[in-house]
mmCIF file of C-alpha atoms and ligand atoms in Angstrom:
data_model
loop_
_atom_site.group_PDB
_atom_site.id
_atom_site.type_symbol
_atom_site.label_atom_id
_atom_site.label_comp_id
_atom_site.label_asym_id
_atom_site.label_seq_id
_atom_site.Cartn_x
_atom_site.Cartn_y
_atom_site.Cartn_z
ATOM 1 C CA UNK A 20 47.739 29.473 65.576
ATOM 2 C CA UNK A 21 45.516 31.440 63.211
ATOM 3 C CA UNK A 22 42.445 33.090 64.965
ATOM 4 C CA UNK A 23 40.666 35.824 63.008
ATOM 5 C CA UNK A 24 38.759 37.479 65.729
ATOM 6 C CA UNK A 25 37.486 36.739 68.883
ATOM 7 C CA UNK A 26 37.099 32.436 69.252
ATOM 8 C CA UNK A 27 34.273 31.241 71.174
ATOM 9 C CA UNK A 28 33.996 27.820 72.223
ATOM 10 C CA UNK A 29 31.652 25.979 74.268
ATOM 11 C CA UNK A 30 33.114 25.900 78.144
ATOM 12 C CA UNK A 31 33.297 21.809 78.080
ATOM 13 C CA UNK A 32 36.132 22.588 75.369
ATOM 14 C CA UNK A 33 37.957 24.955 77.595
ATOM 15 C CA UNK A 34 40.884 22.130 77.374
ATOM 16 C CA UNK A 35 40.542 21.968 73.733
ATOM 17 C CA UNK A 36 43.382 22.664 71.126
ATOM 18 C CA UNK A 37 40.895 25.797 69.281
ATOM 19 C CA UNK A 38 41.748 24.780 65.488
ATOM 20 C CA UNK A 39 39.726 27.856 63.327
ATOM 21 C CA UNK A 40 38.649 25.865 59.961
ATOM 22 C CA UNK A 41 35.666 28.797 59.424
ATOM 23 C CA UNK A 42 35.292 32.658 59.844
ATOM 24 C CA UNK A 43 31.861 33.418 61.423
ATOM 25 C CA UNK A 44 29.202 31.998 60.981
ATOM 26 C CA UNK A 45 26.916 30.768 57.838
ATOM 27 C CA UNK A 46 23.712 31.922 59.168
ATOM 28 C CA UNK A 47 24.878 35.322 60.966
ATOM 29 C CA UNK A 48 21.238 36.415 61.185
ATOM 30 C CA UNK A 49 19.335 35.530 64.306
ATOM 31 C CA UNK A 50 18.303 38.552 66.143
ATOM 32 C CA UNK A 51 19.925 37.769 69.572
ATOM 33 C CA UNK A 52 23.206 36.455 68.917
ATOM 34 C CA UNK A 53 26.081 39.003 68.456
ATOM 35 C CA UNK A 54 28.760 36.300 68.662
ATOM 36 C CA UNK A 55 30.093 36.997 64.742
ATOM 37 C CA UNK A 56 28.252 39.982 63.853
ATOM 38 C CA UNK A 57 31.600 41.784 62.844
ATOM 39 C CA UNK A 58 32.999 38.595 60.769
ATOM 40 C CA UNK A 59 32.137 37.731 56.823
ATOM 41 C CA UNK A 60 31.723 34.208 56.837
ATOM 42 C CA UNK A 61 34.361 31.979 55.155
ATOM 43 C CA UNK A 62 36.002 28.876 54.953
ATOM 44 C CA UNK A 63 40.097 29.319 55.583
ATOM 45 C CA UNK A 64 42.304 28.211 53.227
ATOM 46 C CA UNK A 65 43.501 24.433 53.875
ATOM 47 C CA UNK A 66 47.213 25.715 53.612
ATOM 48 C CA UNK A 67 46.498 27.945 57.085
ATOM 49 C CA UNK A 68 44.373 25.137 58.206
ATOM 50 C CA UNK A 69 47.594 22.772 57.702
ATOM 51 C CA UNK A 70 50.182 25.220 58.849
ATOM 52 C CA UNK A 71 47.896 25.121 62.181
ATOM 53 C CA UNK A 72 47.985 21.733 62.750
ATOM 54 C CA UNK A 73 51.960 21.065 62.427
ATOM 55 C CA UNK A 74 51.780 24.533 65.061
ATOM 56 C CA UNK A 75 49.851 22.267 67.668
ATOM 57 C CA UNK A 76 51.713 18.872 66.344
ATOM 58 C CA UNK A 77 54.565 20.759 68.081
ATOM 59 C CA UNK A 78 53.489 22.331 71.250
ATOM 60 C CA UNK A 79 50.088 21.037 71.387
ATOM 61 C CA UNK A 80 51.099 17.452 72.373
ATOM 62 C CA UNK A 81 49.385 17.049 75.664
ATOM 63 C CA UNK A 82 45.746 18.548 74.905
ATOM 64 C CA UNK A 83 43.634 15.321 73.639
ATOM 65 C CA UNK A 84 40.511 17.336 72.758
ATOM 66 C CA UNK A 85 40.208 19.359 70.063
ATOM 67 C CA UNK A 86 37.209 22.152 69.056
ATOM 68 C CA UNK A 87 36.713 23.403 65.133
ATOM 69 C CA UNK A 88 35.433 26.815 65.469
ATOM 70 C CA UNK A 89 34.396 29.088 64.326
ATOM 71 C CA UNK A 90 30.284 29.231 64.711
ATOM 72 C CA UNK A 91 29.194 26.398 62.020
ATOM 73 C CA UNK A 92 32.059 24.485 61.127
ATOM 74 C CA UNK A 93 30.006 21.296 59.753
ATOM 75 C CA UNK A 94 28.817 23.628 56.664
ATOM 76 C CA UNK A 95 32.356 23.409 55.029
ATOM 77 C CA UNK A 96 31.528 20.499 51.993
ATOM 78 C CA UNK A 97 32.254 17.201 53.143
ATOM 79 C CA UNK A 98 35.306 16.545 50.736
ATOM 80 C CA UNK A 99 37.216 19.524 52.098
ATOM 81 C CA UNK A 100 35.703 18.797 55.715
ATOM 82 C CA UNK A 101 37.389 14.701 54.814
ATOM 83 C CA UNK A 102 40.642 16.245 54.348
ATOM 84 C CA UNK A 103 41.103 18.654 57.619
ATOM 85 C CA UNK A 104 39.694 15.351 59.361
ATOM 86 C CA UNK A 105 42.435 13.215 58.058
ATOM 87 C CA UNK A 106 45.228 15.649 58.710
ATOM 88 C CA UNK A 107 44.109 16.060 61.993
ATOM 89 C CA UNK A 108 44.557 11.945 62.309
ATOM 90 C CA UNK A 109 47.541 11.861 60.685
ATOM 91 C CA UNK A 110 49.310 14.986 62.308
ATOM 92 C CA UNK A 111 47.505 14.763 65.742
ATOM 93 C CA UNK A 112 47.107 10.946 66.299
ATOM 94 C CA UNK A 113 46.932 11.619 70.060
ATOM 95 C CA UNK A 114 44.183 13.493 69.844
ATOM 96 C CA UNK A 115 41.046 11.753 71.274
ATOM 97 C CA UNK A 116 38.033 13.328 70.624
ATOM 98 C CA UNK A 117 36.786 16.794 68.046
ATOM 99 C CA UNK A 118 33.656 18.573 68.358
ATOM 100 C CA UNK A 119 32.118 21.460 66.375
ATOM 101 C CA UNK A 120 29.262 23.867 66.787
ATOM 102 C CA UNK A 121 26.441 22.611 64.009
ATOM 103 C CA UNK A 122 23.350 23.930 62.645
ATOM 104 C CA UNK A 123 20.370 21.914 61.651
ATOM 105 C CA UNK A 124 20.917 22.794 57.843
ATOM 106 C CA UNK A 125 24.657 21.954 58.397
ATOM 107 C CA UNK A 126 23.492 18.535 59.572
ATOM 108 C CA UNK A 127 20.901 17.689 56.854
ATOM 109 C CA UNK A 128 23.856 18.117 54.496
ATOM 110 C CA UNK A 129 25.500 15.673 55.497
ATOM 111 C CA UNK A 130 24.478 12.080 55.414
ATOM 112 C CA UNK A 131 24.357 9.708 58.404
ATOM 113 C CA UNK A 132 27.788 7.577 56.106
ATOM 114 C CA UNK A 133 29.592 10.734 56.101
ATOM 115 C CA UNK A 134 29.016 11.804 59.782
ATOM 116 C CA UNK A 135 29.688 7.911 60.508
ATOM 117 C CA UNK A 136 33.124 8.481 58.923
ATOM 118 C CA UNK A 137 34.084 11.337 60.408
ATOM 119 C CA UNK A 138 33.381 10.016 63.691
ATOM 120 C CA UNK A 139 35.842 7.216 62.407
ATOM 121 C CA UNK A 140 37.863 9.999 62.291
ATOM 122 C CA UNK A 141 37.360 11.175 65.318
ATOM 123 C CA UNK A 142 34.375 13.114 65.699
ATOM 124 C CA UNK A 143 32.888 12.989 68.997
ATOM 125 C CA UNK A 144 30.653 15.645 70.123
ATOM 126 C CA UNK A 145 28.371 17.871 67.848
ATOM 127 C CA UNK A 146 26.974 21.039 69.880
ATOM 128 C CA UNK A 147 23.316 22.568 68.070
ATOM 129 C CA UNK A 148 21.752 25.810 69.781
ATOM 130 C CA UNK A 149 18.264 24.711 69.507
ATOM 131 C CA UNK A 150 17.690 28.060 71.047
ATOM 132 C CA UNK A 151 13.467 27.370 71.415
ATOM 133 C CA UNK A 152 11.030 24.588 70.821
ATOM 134 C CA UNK A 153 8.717 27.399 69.452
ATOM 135 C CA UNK A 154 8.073 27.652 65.992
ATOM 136 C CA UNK A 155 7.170 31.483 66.287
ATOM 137 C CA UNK A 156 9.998 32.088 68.353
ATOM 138 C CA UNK A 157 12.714 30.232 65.630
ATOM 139 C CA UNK A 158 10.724 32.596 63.194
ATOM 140 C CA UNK A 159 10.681 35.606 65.759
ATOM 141 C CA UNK A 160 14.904 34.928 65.982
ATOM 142 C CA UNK A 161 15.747 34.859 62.440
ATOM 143 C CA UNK A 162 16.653 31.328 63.321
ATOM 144 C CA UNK A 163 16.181 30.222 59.799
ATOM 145 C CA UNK A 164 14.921 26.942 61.261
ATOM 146 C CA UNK A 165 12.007 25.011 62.319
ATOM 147 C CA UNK A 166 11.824 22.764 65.004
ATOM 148 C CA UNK A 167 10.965 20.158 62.581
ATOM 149 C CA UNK A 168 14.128 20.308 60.967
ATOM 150 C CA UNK A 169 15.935 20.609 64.070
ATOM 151 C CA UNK A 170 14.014 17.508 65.409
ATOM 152 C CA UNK A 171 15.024 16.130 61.867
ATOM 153 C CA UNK A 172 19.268 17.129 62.894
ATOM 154 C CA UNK A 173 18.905 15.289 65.913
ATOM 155 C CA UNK A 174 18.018 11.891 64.154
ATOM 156 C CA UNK A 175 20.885 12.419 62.099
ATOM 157 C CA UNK A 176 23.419 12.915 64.912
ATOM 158 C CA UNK A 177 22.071 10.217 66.819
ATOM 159 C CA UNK A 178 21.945 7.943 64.103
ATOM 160 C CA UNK A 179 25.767 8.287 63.513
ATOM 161 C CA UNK A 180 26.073 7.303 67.291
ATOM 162 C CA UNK A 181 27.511 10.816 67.848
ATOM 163 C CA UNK A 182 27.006 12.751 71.229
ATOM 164 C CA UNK A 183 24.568 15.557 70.803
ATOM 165 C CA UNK A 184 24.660 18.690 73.247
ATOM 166 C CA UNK A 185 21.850 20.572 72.733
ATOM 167 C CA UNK A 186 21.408 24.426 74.095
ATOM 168 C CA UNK A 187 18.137 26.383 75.010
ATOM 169 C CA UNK A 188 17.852 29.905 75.967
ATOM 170 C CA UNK A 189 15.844 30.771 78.861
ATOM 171 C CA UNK A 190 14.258 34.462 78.559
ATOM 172 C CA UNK A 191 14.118 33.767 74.855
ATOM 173 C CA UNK A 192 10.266 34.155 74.169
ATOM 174 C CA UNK A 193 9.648 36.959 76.582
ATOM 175 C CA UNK A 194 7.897 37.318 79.296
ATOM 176 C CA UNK A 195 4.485 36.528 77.537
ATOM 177 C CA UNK A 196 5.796 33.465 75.733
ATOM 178 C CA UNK A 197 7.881 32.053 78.421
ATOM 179 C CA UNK A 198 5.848 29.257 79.698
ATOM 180 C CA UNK A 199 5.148 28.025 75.956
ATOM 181 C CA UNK A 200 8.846 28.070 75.565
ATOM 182 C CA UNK A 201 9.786 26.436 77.997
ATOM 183 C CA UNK A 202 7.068 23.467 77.445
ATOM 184 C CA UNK A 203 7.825 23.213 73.763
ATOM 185 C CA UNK A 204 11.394 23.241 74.360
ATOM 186 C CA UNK A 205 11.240 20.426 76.562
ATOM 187 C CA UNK A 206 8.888 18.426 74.134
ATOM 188 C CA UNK A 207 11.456 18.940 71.396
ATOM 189 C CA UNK A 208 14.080 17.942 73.249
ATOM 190 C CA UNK A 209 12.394 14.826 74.134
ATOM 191 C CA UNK A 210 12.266 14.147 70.131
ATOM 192 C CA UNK A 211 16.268 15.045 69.672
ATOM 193 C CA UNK A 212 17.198 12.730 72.627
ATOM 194 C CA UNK A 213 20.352 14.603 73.369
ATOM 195 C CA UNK A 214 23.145 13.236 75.333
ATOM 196 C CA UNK A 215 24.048 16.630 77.348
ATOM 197 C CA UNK A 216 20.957 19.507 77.264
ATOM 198 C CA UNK A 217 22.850 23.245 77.879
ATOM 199 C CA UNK A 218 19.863 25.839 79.182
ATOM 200 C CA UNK A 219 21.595 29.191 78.880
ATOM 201 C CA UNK A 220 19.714 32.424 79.745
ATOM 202 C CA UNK A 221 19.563 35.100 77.162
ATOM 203 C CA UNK A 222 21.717 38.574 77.943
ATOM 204 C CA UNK A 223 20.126 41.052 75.516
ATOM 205 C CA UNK A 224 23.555 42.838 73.268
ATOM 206 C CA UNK A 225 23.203 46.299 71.887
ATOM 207 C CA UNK A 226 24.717 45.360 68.784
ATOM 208 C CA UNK A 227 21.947 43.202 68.251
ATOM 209 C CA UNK A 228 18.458 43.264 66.596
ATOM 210 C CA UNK A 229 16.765 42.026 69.628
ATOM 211 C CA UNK A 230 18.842 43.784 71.515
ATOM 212 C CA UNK A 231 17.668 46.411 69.644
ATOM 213 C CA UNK A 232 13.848 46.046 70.887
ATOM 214 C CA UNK A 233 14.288 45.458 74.437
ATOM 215 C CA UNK A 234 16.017 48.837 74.522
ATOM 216 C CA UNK A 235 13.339 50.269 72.935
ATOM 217 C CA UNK A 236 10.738 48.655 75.255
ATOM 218 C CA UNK A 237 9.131 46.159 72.766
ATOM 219 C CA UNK A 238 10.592 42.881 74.022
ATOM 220 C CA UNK A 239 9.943 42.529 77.570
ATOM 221 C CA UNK A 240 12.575 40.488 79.247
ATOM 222 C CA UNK A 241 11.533 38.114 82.027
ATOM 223 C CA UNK A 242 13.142 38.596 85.248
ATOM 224 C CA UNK A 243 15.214 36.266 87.284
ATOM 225 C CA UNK A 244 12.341 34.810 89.013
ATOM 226 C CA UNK A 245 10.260 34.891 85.375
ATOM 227 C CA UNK A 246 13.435 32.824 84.950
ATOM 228 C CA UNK A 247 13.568 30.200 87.373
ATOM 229 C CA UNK A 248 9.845 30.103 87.210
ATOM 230 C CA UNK A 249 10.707 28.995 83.275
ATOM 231 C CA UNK A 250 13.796 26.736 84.335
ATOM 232 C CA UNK A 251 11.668 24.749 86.463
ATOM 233 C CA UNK A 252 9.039 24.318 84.039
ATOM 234 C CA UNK A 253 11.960 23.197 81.451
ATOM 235 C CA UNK A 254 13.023 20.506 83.663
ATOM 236 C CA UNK A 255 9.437 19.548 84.641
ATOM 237 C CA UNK A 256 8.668 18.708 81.140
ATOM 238 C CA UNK A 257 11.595 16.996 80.392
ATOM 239 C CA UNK A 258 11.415 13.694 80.151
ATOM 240 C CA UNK A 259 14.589 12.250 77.936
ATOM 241 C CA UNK A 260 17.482 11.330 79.488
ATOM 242 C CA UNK A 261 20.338 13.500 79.782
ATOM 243 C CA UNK A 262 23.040 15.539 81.421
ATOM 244 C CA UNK A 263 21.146 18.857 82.274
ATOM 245 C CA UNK A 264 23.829 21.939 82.630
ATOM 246 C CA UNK A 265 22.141 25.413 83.569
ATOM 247 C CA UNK A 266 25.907 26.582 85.061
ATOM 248 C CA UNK A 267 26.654 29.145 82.359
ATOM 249 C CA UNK A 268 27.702 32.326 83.546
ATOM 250 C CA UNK A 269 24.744 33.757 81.764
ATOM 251 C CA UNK A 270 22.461 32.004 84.306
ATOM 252 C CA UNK A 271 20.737 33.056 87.890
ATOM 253 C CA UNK A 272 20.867 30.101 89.213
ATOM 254 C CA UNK A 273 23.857 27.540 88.443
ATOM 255 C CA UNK A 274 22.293 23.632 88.066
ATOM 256 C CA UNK A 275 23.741 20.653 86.999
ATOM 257 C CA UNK A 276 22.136 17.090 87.219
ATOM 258 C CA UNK A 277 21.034 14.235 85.574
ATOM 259 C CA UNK A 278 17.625 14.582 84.118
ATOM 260 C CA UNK A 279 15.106 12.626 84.823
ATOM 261 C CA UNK A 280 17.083 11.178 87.643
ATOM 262 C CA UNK A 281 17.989 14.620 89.416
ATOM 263 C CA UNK A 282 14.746 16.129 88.709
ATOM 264 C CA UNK A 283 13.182 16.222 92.022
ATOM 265 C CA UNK A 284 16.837 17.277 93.495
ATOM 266 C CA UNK A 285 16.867 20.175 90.563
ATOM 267 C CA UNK A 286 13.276 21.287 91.181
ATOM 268 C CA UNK A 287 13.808 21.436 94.804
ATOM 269 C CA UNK A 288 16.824 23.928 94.276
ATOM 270 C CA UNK A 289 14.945 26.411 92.066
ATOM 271 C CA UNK A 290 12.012 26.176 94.458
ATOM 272 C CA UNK A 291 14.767 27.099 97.706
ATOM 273 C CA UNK A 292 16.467 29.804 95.069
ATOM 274 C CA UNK A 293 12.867 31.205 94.729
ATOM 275 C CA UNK A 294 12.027 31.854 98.267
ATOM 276 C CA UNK A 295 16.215 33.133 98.851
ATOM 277 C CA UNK A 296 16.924 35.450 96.073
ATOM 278 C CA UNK A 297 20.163 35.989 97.366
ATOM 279 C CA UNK A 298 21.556 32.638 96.362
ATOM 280 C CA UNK A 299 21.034 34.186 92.489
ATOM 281 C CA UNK A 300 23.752 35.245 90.777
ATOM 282 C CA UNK A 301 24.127 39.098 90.784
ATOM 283 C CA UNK A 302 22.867 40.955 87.042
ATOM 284 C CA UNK A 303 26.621 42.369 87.907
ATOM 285 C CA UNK A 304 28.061 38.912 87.911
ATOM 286 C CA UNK A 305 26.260 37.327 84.818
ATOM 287 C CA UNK A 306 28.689 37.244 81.590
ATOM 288 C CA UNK A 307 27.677 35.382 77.863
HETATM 289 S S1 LIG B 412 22.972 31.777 67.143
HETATM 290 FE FE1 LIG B 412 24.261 30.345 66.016
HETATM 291 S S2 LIG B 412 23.272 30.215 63.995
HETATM 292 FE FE2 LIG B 412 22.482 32.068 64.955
HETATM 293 S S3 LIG B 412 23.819 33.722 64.240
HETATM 294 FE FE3 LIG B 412 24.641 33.017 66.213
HETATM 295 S S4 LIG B 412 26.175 31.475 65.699
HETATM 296 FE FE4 LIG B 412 24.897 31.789 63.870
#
């Protein structure tokens, strides 16, 4: 297969034939993320895209998921993004289920007929990084989005009965915004109605703008009980329902549950983590 640089993929797709259909990402410019920072974004040509698929048509034959990477792939124009679809059908027919990383503009260009018949196609899962609920944070980021628009994503998705995973990033705000985040967070969420809600916890990079500032000492970062103390207001305040995954190697304190089923069980785990520290997961230990 073709992969220019490093692939990353969400961990649900660590089964996942990794087809690259984009370099980078379209946006490249929020402050924390570091994940293409060294890649021009692109779209590859469909001939490598092609030469791919008849790679995992031959030695691909028992993987039934596949991921698009690389960091946006629904921005490619829906004719060309119609074609790699369609190939993937007709060279991959045992192929069950593909999912992409989105962005909320990436969304809004498509309408909810096109999404509909790509999902006819086979398009399962779509995976935004809603990242914050907080306007001023999305603006603080770089995020190039509002939660309006986000909020406005979600509608689409759902409308094309696709399953939306949505990801937050605890720490995100601060340590003075971290109770707003994690309130407004949960109120957007309960807007987007996603099927599966990631809650990540942010690792400040040094190649990175924010990154940048907390070495500098002008973004404080909350500590892991500042962290917990914003999980559990996350969880308190949300009130769609979902599959609720905090087990990302970036976080303290690995959760999984059904929200709001689980809540009480989830709250009740923080609240033991908080008075037993040594049940977090070691700074040593945490990885993006
Ligand atoms: S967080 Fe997402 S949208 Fe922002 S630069 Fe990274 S990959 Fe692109």
């Amino acid at each position: 297969m073709d992969y220019v640089g490093q692939i990353i993929r969400p961990p649900s797709e660590a089964n996942s034939i990794i087809l690259q259909v984009t370099v980078g990402c379209s946006h490249n410019k929020c402050t924390f993320c570091g994940a293409y920072k060294e890649k021009r974004f692109s779209i590859k040509e469909f001939s490598t895209i092609a030469a791919d698929l008849d790679f995992a048509a031959r030695y691909c034959q028992r993987q039934h998921k596949l991921f698009l990477a690389d960091g946006d792939a629904l921005i490619i124009p829906y004719p060309r993004l119609l074609t790699i679809f369609q190939e993937i059908r007709e060279k991959l027919p045992w192929v069950r289920r593909i999912s992409l990383y989105a962005s909320a503009r990436s969304i809004r260009s498509k309408s909810v007929e096109q999404l509909q018949q790509l999902k006819a196609l086979g398009l399962d899962r779509v995976y935004l990084g809603l990242e914050s609920g907080c306007d001023n944070v999305l603006k603080d980021v770089t995020k190039g989005e509002s939660t309006a628009n986000m909020i406005a994503a979600a509608k689409i998705v759902n409308s094309a009965g696709l399953f939306l995973s949505i990801t937050v990033l605890l720490g995100l705000a601060g340590l003075s915004g971290s109770r707003e985040h994690a309130v407004k967070s949960a109120e957007a969420l309960n807007l987007m109605q996603p099927r599966q809600i990631a809650a990540l916890t942010y690792m400040p990079l040094a190649n990175t703008s924010l990154g940048k500032q907390f070495l500098a000492g002008d973004f404080v970062l909350p500590g892991p009980e500042d962290i917990l103390v914003e999980l559990q207001t996350l969880v308190e305040h949300i009130e769609t329902a979902a599959q609720f995954h905090a087990n990302h190697a970036s976080n303290y304190l690995p959760i999984t549950g059904r929200l709001p089923r689980d809540r009480h069980k989830i709250i009740a785990a923080i609240e033991q983590a908080q008075s037993d520290t040594r049940q977090l997961v070691p700074e040593s230990l945490r990885r993006l």
